[in-house]
Amino acid sequence: MMTVDKIFADDRRNNPPAERSLPWQETRGGVTVVVEPKPHWAEDMRAFRLDAREYCRYADWHAHGARARFYGHIDTFGDDVMMKARAMIAREIADGLWEA
């Protein structure tokens, strides 16, 4: 049976960061972010702090880690990004859209 965790693990294992379709966590220098995949129209991915309403460009995060410049975000934590994606996949599994 297909699970949410397996789908996320397969996305990380089979795709380089620029081609992933699901968010993933990264930790550097004691700061954990959730990286939001890049929509086709965007210049870069965004990395949201897991525990704060802040984000930075993924290129900045990749280059500087915890020293990246973070900007305030009005309503999104990294945890919000991850939970929305997990809920979407769970609904798709329940609807029979994923096969083992």
PDB file of C-alpha atoms in Angstrom, residues 24-87:
ATOM      1  CA  TRP A  24      11.244  18.730   1.990  1.00  0.00           C
ATOM      2  CA  GLN A  25      13.133  19.704   5.153  1.00  0.00           C
ATOM      3  CA  GLU A  26      16.760  20.770   5.378  1.00  0.00           C
ATOM      4  CA  THR A  27      18.738  21.770   8.478  1.00  0.00           C
ATOM      5  CA  ARG A  28      21.926  23.823   8.584  1.00  0.00           C
ATOM      6  CA  GLY A  29      23.560  25.601  11.481  1.00  0.00           C
ATOM      7  CA  GLY A  30      20.699  24.714  13.818  1.00  0.00           C
ATOM      8  CA  VAL A  31      18.045  26.252  11.540  1.00  0.00           C
ATOM      9  CA  THR A  32      15.471  24.001   9.901  1.00  0.00           C
ATOM     10  CA  VAL A  33      13.580  25.070   6.805  1.00  0.00           C
ATOM     11  CA  VAL A  34      10.947  23.520   4.576  1.00  0.00           C
ATOM     12  CA  VAL A  35      11.813  24.012   0.921  1.00  0.00           C
ATOM     13  CA  GLU A  36       8.804  24.701  -1.275  1.00  0.00           C
ATOM     14  CA  PRO A  37       9.179  23.311  -4.824  1.00  0.00           C
ATOM     15  CA  LYS A  38       9.494  25.867  -7.584  1.00  0.00           C
ATOM     16  CA  PRO A  39       6.409  26.609  -9.657  1.00  0.00           C
ATOM     17  CA  HIS A  40       7.122  26.780 -13.392  1.00  0.00           C
ATOM     18  CA  TRP A  41       6.834  30.581 -13.408  1.00  0.00           C
ATOM     19  CA  ALA A  42       9.096  31.296 -10.426  1.00  0.00           C
ATOM     20  CA  GLU A  43      12.735  32.308 -10.581  1.00  0.00           C
ATOM     21  CA  ASP A  44      13.753  30.274  -7.514  1.00  0.00           C
ATOM     22  CA  MET A  45      12.380  28.038  -4.788  1.00  0.00           C
ATOM     23  CA  ARG A  46      11.620  29.401  -1.321  1.00  0.00           C
ATOM     24  CA  ALA A  47      12.829  28.032   2.003  1.00  0.00           C
ATOM     25  CA  PHE A  48      10.453  28.689   4.916  1.00  0.00           C
ATOM     26  CA  ARG A  49      11.719  28.494   8.481  1.00  0.00           C
ATOM     27  CA  LEU A  50      10.018  25.579  10.184  1.00  0.00           C
ATOM     28  CA  ASP A  51       9.178  27.514  13.341  1.00  0.00           C
ATOM     29  CA  ALA A  52       8.789  31.129  12.181  1.00  0.00           C
ATOM     30  CA  ARG A  53       6.910  33.140   9.570  1.00  0.00           C
ATOM     31  CA  GLU A  54      10.053  33.807   7.577  1.00  0.00           C
ATOM     32  CA  TYR A  55      11.419  32.686   4.226  1.00  0.00           C
ATOM     33  CA  CYS A  56      14.421  33.156   1.951  1.00  0.00           C
ATOM     34  CA  ARG A  57      15.374  32.267  -1.601  1.00  0.00           C
ATOM     35  CA  TYR A  58      16.630  28.692  -1.871  1.00  0.00           C
ATOM     36  CA  ALA A  59      19.801  29.844  -3.668  1.00  0.00           C
ATOM     37  CA  ASP A  60      20.628  32.027  -0.640  1.00  0.00           C
ATOM     38  CA  TRP A  61      19.868  29.159   1.757  1.00  0.00           C
ATOM     39  CA  HIS A  62      21.976  26.758  -0.321  1.00  0.00           C
ATOM     40  CA  ALA A  63      24.910  29.180  -0.347  1.00  0.00           C
ATOM     41  CA  HIS A  64      24.750  30.534   3.229  1.00  0.00           C
ATOM     42  CA  GLY A  65      22.684  28.107   5.296  1.00  0.00           C
ATOM     43  CA  ALA A  66      21.551  29.577   8.620  1.00  0.00           C
ATOM     44  CA  ARG A  67      23.205  32.914   7.692  1.00  0.00           C
ATOM     45  CA  ALA A  68      20.827  33.392   4.724  1.00  0.00           C
ATOM     46  CA  ARG A  69      18.739  36.547   4.730  1.00  0.00           C
ATOM     47  CA  PHE A  70      15.207  35.696   5.832  1.00  0.00           C
ATOM     48  CA  TYR A  71      12.194  37.919   5.163  1.00  0.00           C
ATOM     49  CA  GLY A  72       8.987  38.072   7.166  1.00  0.00           C
ATOM     50  CA  HIS A  73       5.943  36.324   5.736  1.00  0.00           C
ATOM     51  CA  ILE A  74       2.468  37.383   6.765  1.00  0.00           C
ATOM     52  CA  ASP A  75       0.996  33.935   7.396  1.00  0.00           C
ATOM     53  CA  THR A  76       3.206  30.970   6.445  1.00  0.00           C
ATOM     54  CA  PHE A  77       5.496  28.817   8.577  1.00  0.00           C
ATOM     55  CA  GLY A  78       7.499  25.974   7.024  1.00  0.00           C
ATOM     56  CA  ASP A  79       5.327  23.585   8.986  1.00  0.00           C
ATOM     57  CA  ASP A  80       2.265  24.999   7.171  1.00  0.00           C
ATOM     58  CA  VAL A  81       3.838  24.231   3.775  1.00  0.00           C
ATOM     59  CA  MET A  82       4.599  20.647   4.795  1.00  0.00           C
ATOM     60  CA  MET A  83       1.215  19.981   6.400  1.00  0.00           C
ATOM     61  CA  LYS A  84      -0.720  21.257   3.366  1.00  0.00           C
ATOM     62  CA  ALA A  85       1.286  19.035   1.030  1.00  0.00           C
ATOM     63  CA  ARG A  86       0.871  15.978   3.277  1.00  0.00           C
ATOM     64  CA  ALA A  87      -2.905  16.581   3.507  1.00  0.00           C
TER      65      ALA A  87
END
